[in-house]
Amino acid sequence: MYEAFRGDYFFILIPTFGQTQTLDPVEQVFRRAERVTVSRYNVPDPAESSYFSVSMTFEGYNILNIQDLTQLKAQDILAVDLVYSLYPLEKKFDTLNLNRLISLHALFPTIFVKTNVTWRLVGQHFPQTRTEAQSLFHGFYIYYLPMAEIPRLNGYNTDPNPENLSLLRREDVYHMLETNYLPPDSTVYRVLRRNALNWEK
């Protein structure tokens, strides 16, 4: 506490510490997620994209296929779409969608702390009746890049010693990715993995 005098006035200056509050991961995702409106959610062709659906009910936030989420633990998550219906139009959906994110976080918290995952809230405005709204998908589409998609080449350098691996040799890079030689959360690992499919074969 500090005291300050100015003429006939007496001031007490109280310094503040730690008043900046940090949002929890769910709130951070909810705030930064891109808001998108579509007629109906367009599910990509499975032959072109790798994804997993997390189903929920029209008005609820309980996950219906909890047991299936275990297969996502080892995947490199690229993007998450929270899909819902904008019915009725006059209703506010923030609370419901926030609860849906909380439900996903309870089962899959690590995805919320990865800053390079793209998040979207996708509202479907097609339904004009409750029955139409109930017929649409509600929940999450989680997109990932499985290791199986990384091209396999002959001539891997299988010696794990750092001096025998080179980032300049494409086959060594693929080997690092497939054998998890680099830590999965390292920046180098993610950059290499993200661009591996775009390199000239």
PDB file of C-alpha atoms in Angstrom, residues 16-195:
ATOM      1  CA  THR A  16      -3.335  -4.464  -7.919  1.00  0.00           C
ATOM      2  CA  PHE A  17      -1.784  -7.836  -8.549  1.00  0.00           C
ATOM      3  CA  GLY A  18      -2.978 -10.764 -10.572  1.00  0.00           C
ATOM      4  CA  GLN A  19      -6.281  -9.254 -11.639  1.00  0.00           C
ATOM      5  CA  THR A  20      -5.881 -10.430 -15.229  1.00  0.00           C
ATOM      6  CA  GLN A  21      -7.955 -13.568 -15.449  1.00  0.00           C
ATOM      7  CA  THR A  22      -7.046 -16.341 -17.838  1.00  0.00           C
ATOM      8  CA  LEU A  23      -9.906 -17.981 -19.683  1.00  0.00           C
ATOM      9  CA  ASP A  24     -10.165 -21.737 -19.426  1.00  0.00           C
ATOM     10  CA  PRO A  25      -9.439 -23.729 -22.618  1.00  0.00           C
ATOM     11  CA  VAL A  26     -13.110 -24.258 -23.454  1.00  0.00           C
ATOM     12  CA  GLU A  27     -13.919 -20.546 -23.259  1.00  0.00           C
ATOM     13  CA  GLN A  28     -10.847 -19.705 -25.311  1.00  0.00           C
ATOM     14  CA  VAL A  29     -11.944 -22.087 -28.057  1.00  0.00           C
ATOM     15  CA  PHE A  30     -15.513 -20.801 -27.915  1.00  0.00           C
ATOM     16  CA  ARG A  31     -14.364 -17.197 -28.332  1.00  0.00           C
ATOM     17  CA  ARG A  32     -11.880 -17.732 -31.129  1.00  0.00           C
ATOM     18  CA  ALA A  33     -13.912 -20.247 -33.161  1.00  0.00           C
ATOM     19  CA  GLU A  34     -15.063 -19.050 -36.565  1.00  0.00           C
ATOM     20  CA  ARG A  35     -18.853 -18.673 -36.890  1.00  0.00           C
ATOM     21  CA  VAL A  36     -20.242 -20.122 -40.112  1.00  0.00           C
ATOM     22  CA  THR A  37     -23.821 -20.414 -41.408  1.00  0.00           C
ATOM     23  CA  VAL A  38     -24.811 -22.960 -44.065  1.00  0.00           C
ATOM     24  CA  SER A  39     -28.024 -24.497 -45.346  1.00  0.00           C
ATOM     25  CA  ARG A  40     -26.895 -28.020 -44.460  1.00  0.00           C
ATOM     26  CA  TYR A  41     -23.518 -29.249 -43.312  1.00  0.00           C
ATOM     27  CA  ASN A  42     -21.634 -30.782 -46.216  1.00  0.00           C
ATOM     28  CA  VAL A  43     -19.887 -33.950 -45.070  1.00  0.00           C
ATOM     29  CA  PRO A  44     -16.716 -34.516 -47.144  1.00  0.00           C
ATOM     30  CA  ASP A  45     -16.064 -37.669 -49.091  1.00  0.00           C
ATOM     31  CA  PRO A  46     -14.262 -40.140 -46.772  1.00  0.00           C
ATOM     32  CA  ALA A  47     -11.895 -40.883 -49.640  1.00  0.00           C
ATOM     33  CA  GLU A  48     -10.702 -37.270 -49.582  1.00  0.00           C
ATOM     34  CA  SER A  49     -10.744 -36.407 -45.876  1.00  0.00           C
ATOM     35  CA  SER A  50     -10.166 -38.323 -42.674  1.00  0.00           C
ATOM     36  CA  TYR A  51     -12.678 -37.404 -40.005  1.00  0.00           C
ATOM     37  CA  PHE A  52     -14.644 -38.712 -37.071  1.00  0.00           C
ATOM     38  CA  SER A  53     -18.153 -37.709 -36.036  1.00  0.00           C
ATOM     39  CA  VAL A  54     -19.197 -37.131 -32.432  1.00  0.00           C
ATOM     40  CA  SER A  55     -22.986 -37.342 -32.292  1.00  0.00           C
ATOM     41  CA  MET A  56     -25.303 -35.383 -29.998  1.00  0.00           C
ATOM     42  CA  THR A  57     -29.042 -34.835 -29.846  1.00  0.00           C
ATOM     43  CA  PHE A  58     -30.883 -31.866 -31.338  1.00  0.00           C
ATOM     44  CA  GLU A  59     -31.333 -30.018 -28.039  1.00  0.00           C
ATOM     45  CA  GLY A  60     -28.765 -31.773 -25.876  1.00  0.00           C
ATOM     46  CA  TYR A  61     -25.057 -31.869 -25.209  1.00  0.00           C
ATOM     47  CA  ASN A  62     -24.485 -35.460 -24.146  1.00  0.00           C
ATOM     48  CA  ILE A  63     -22.194 -37.439 -26.446  1.00  0.00           C
ATOM     49  CA  LEU A  64     -23.949 -40.501 -27.869  1.00  0.00           C
ATOM     50  CA  ASN A  65     -20.895 -42.429 -29.097  1.00  0.00           C
ATOM     51  CA  ILE A  66     -18.457 -41.981 -26.213  1.00  0.00           C
ATOM     52  CA  GLN A  67     -16.807 -45.366 -26.681  1.00  0.00           C
ATOM     53  CA  ASP A  68     -15.680 -44.449 -30.198  1.00  0.00           C
ATOM     54  CA  LEU A  69     -13.625 -41.443 -29.093  1.00  0.00           C
ATOM     55  CA  THR A  70     -10.705 -43.603 -27.992  1.00  0.00           C
ATOM     56  CA  GLN A  71      -9.589 -44.046 -31.592  1.00  0.00           C
ATOM     57  CA  LEU A  72      -8.900 -40.309 -31.840  1.00  0.00           C
ATOM     58  CA  LYS A  73      -6.265 -40.246 -29.111  1.00  0.00           C
ATOM     59  CA  ALA A  74      -3.407 -41.181 -31.427  1.00  0.00           C
ATOM     60  CA  GLN A  75      -4.471 -38.962 -34.328  1.00  0.00           C
ATOM     61  CA  ASP A  76      -3.062 -35.618 -35.363  1.00  0.00           C
ATOM     62  CA  ILE A  77      -6.123 -33.361 -35.118  1.00  0.00           C
ATOM     63  CA  LEU A  78      -6.325 -30.649 -37.766  1.00  0.00           C
ATOM     64  CA  ALA A  79      -9.781 -29.105 -37.358  1.00  0.00           C
ATOM     65  CA  VAL A  80     -13.004 -29.399 -35.387  1.00  0.00           C
ATOM     66  CA  ASP A  81     -16.469 -28.329 -36.558  1.00  0.00           C
ATOM     67  CA  LEU A  82     -19.271 -28.011 -34.019  1.00  0.00           C
ATOM     68  CA  VAL A  83     -22.393 -28.533 -36.123  1.00  0.00           C
ATOM     69  CA  TYR A  84     -25.848 -27.497 -34.933  1.00  0.00           C
ATOM     70  CA  SER A  85     -29.184 -26.310 -36.331  1.00  0.00           C
ATOM     71  CA  LEU A  86     -30.421 -22.726 -36.177  1.00  0.00           C
ATOM     72  CA  TYR A  87     -33.911 -23.702 -35.136  1.00  0.00           C
ATOM     73  CA  PRO A  88     -35.854 -21.898 -33.927  1.00  0.00           C
ATOM     74  CA  LEU A  89     -34.199 -18.851 -35.475  1.00  0.00           C
ATOM     75  CA  GLU A  90     -35.032 -16.552 -32.579  1.00  0.00           C
ATOM     76  CA  LYS A  91     -33.274 -18.806 -30.090  1.00  0.00           C
ATOM     77  CA  LYS A  92     -29.783 -18.107 -28.770  1.00  0.00           C
ATOM     78  CA  PHE A  93     -27.489 -21.130 -29.006  1.00  0.00           C
ATOM     79  CA  ASP A  94     -24.384 -19.920 -27.174  1.00  0.00           C
ATOM     80  CA  THR A  95     -25.152 -21.693 -23.901  1.00  0.00           C
ATOM     81  CA  LEU A  96     -26.027 -24.972 -25.616  1.00  0.00           C
ATOM     82  CA  ASN A  97     -22.926 -24.887 -27.808  1.00  0.00           C
ATOM     83  CA  LEU A  98     -20.702 -24.007 -24.875  1.00  0.00           C
ATOM     84  CA  ASN A  99     -22.073 -27.023 -23.009  1.00  0.00           C
ATOM     85  CA  ARG A 100     -21.361 -29.180 -26.052  1.00  0.00           C
ATOM     86  CA  LEU A 101     -17.756 -28.013 -26.001  1.00  0.00           C
ATOM     87  CA  ILE A 102     -17.568 -28.751 -22.281  1.00  0.00           C
ATOM     88  CA  SER A 103     -18.795 -32.301 -22.922  1.00  0.00           C
ATOM     89  CA  LEU A 104     -16.108 -32.843 -25.558  1.00  0.00           C
ATOM     90  CA  HIS A 105     -13.455 -31.348 -23.292  1.00  0.00           C
ATOM     91  CA  ALA A 106     -14.377 -33.753 -20.497  1.00  0.00           C
ATOM     92  CA  LEU A 107     -13.478 -36.707 -22.727  1.00  0.00           C
ATOM     93  CA  PHE A 108     -10.821 -35.200 -24.971  1.00  0.00           C
ATOM     94  CA  PRO A 109      -9.138 -32.269 -23.151  1.00  0.00           C
ATOM     95  CA  THR A 110      -5.845 -32.305 -25.059  1.00  0.00           C
ATOM     96  CA  ILE A 111      -7.449 -31.079 -28.258  1.00  0.00           C
ATOM     97  CA  PHE A 112      -8.407 -27.798 -26.576  1.00  0.00           C
ATOM     98  CA  VAL A 113      -4.869 -26.766 -25.703  1.00  0.00           C
ATOM     99  CA  LYS A 114      -3.462 -27.226 -29.202  1.00  0.00           C
ATOM    100  CA  THR A 115      -3.273 -23.773 -30.729  1.00  0.00           C
ATOM    101  CA  ASN A 116      -2.949 -25.002 -34.321  1.00  0.00           C
ATOM    102  CA  VAL A 117      -6.330 -26.750 -34.411  1.00  0.00           C
ATOM    103  CA  THR A 118      -8.943 -24.864 -36.454  1.00  0.00           C
ATOM    104  CA  TRP A 119     -12.323 -24.544 -34.716  1.00  0.00           C
ATOM    105  CA  ARG A 120     -15.644 -23.596 -36.323  1.00  0.00           C
ATOM    106  CA  LEU A 121     -19.220 -23.297 -35.086  1.00  0.00           C
ATOM    107  CA  VAL A 122     -21.374 -24.248 -38.074  1.00  0.00           C
ATOM    108  CA  GLY A 123     -25.064 -23.339 -37.875  1.00  0.00           C
ATOM    109  CA  GLN A 124     -27.509 -25.002 -40.305  1.00  0.00           C
ATOM    110  CA  HIS A 125     -30.404 -22.730 -41.272  1.00  0.00           C
ATOM    111  CA  PHE A 126     -32.260 -25.255 -43.455  1.00  0.00           C
ATOM    112  CA  PRO A 127     -34.793 -26.561 -40.904  1.00  0.00           C
ATOM    113  CA  GLN A 128     -38.150 -24.801 -40.812  1.00  0.00           C
ATOM    114  CA  THR A 129     -39.775 -27.236 -38.411  1.00  0.00           C
ATOM    115  CA  ARG A 130     -38.719 -29.133 -35.334  1.00  0.00           C
ATOM    116  CA  THR A 131     -38.923 -32.418 -37.241  1.00  0.00           C
ATOM    117  CA  GLU A 132     -36.537 -31.124 -39.913  1.00  0.00           C
ATOM    118  CA  ALA A 133     -34.133 -29.879 -37.253  1.00  0.00           C
ATOM    119  CA  GLN A 134     -34.140 -33.237 -35.487  1.00  0.00           C
ATOM    120  CA  SER A 135     -33.267 -34.983 -38.744  1.00  0.00           C
ATOM    121  CA  LEU A 136     -30.000 -33.063 -39.122  1.00  0.00           C
ATOM    122  CA  PHE A 137     -26.655 -33.966 -37.600  1.00  0.00           C
ATOM    123  CA  HIS A 138     -25.742 -32.313 -34.307  1.00  0.00           C
ATOM    124  CA  GLY A 139     -22.351 -32.650 -32.712  1.00  0.00           C
ATOM    125  CA  PHE A 140     -18.757 -32.518 -33.903  1.00  0.00           C
ATOM    126  CA  TYR A 141     -16.840 -33.438 -37.014  1.00  0.00           C
ATOM    127  CA  ILE A 142     -13.193 -33.885 -36.068  1.00  0.00           C
ATOM    128  CA  TYR A 143     -10.698 -33.899 -38.938  1.00  0.00           C
ATOM    129  CA  TYR A 144      -7.308 -35.524 -38.588  1.00  0.00           C
ATOM    130  CA  LEU A 145      -4.244 -36.597 -40.540  1.00  0.00           C
ATOM    131  CA  PRO A 146      -3.569 -40.273 -39.828  1.00  0.00           C
ATOM    132  CA  MET A 147      -0.021 -41.550 -40.052  1.00  0.00           C
ATOM    133  CA  ALA A 148      -1.146 -44.047 -42.677  1.00  0.00           C
ATOM    134  CA  GLU A 149      -1.529 -41.197 -45.163  1.00  0.00           C
ATOM    135  CA  ILE A 150       2.171 -40.331 -45.093  1.00  0.00           C
ATOM    136  CA  PRO A 151       3.844 -41.885 -48.145  1.00  0.00           C
ATOM    137  CA  ARG A 152       6.101 -44.872 -47.535  1.00  0.00           C
ATOM    138  CA  LEU A 153       9.426 -44.856 -49.335  1.00  0.00           C
ATOM    139  CA  ASN A 154      12.227 -47.366 -49.589  1.00  0.00           C
ATOM    140  CA  GLY A 155      15.674 -46.492 -48.325  1.00  0.00           C
ATOM    141  CA  TYR A 156      14.803 -45.334 -44.819  1.00  0.00           C
ATOM    142  CA  ASN A 157      17.724 -44.568 -42.590  1.00  0.00           C
ATOM    143  CA  THR A 158      16.739 -46.777 -39.647  1.00  0.00           C
ATOM    144  CA  ASP A 159      19.592 -45.754 -37.373  1.00  0.00           C
ATOM    145  CA  PRO A 160      17.995 -43.541 -34.682  1.00  0.00           C
ATOM    146  CA  ASN A 161      21.195 -41.627 -33.972  1.00  0.00           C
ATOM    147  CA  PRO A 162      20.648 -37.915 -34.707  1.00  0.00           C
ATOM    148  CA  GLU A 163      23.899 -37.645 -36.648  1.00  0.00           C
ATOM    149  CA  ASN A 164      22.622 -40.266 -39.096  1.00  0.00           C
ATOM    150  CA  LEU A 165      19.302 -38.556 -39.809  1.00  0.00           C
ATOM    151  CA  SER A 166      18.990 -35.519 -42.023  1.00  0.00           C
ATOM    152  CA  LEU A 167      16.079 -33.165 -42.566  1.00  0.00           C
ATOM    153  CA  LEU A 168      17.451 -32.642 -46.065  1.00  0.00           C
ATOM    154  CA  ARG A 169      16.715 -36.240 -47.042  1.00  0.00           C
ATOM    155  CA  ARG A 170      13.029 -36.788 -47.735  1.00  0.00           C
ATOM    156  CA  GLU A 171      13.161 -40.472 -46.819  1.00  0.00           C
ATOM    157  CA  ASP A 172      14.670 -39.595 -43.434  1.00  0.00           C
ATOM    158  CA  VAL A 173      11.886 -37.084 -42.811  1.00  0.00           C
ATOM    159  CA  TYR A 174       9.212 -39.686 -43.571  1.00  0.00           C
ATOM    160  CA  HIS A 175      11.011 -42.104 -41.298  1.00  0.00           C
ATOM    161  CA  MET A 176      11.007 -39.584 -38.452  1.00  0.00           C
ATOM    162  CA  LEU A 177       7.280 -39.069 -38.895  1.00  0.00           C
ATOM    163  CA  GLU A 178       6.333 -42.735 -39.069  1.00  0.00           C
ATOM    164  CA  THR A 179       8.459 -43.782 -36.110  1.00  0.00           C
ATOM    165  CA  ASN A 180       7.553 -40.757 -33.958  1.00  0.00           C
ATOM    166  CA  TYR A 181      11.255 -39.991 -33.731  1.00  0.00           C
ATOM    167  CA  LEU A 182      10.386 -36.365 -33.071  1.00  0.00           C
ATOM    168  CA  PRO A 183       8.069 -35.576 -30.140  1.00  0.00           C
ATOM    169  CA  PRO A 184       4.477 -35.321 -31.494  1.00  0.00           C
ATOM    170  CA  ASP A 185       4.003 -31.950 -29.811  1.00  0.00           C
ATOM    171  CA  SER A 186       7.151 -30.398 -31.247  1.00  0.00           C
ATOM    172  CA  THR A 187       6.871 -27.590 -33.768  1.00  0.00           C
ATOM    173  CA  VAL A 188       9.236 -29.320 -36.191  1.00  0.00           C
ATOM    174  CA  TYR A 189       7.181 -32.512 -36.072  1.00  0.00           C
ATOM    175  CA  ARG A 190       3.920 -30.772 -36.867  1.00  0.00           C
ATOM    176  CA  VAL A 191       5.368 -28.668 -39.686  1.00  0.00           C
ATOM    177  CA  LEU A 192       6.910 -31.715 -41.323  1.00  0.00           C
ATOM    178  CA  ARG A 193       3.787 -33.777 -40.919  1.00  0.00           C
ATOM    179  CA  ARG A 194       1.519 -31.048 -42.256  1.00  0.00           C
ATOM    180  CA  ASN A 195       3.583 -30.631 -45.418  1.00  0.00           C
TER     181      ASN A 195
END
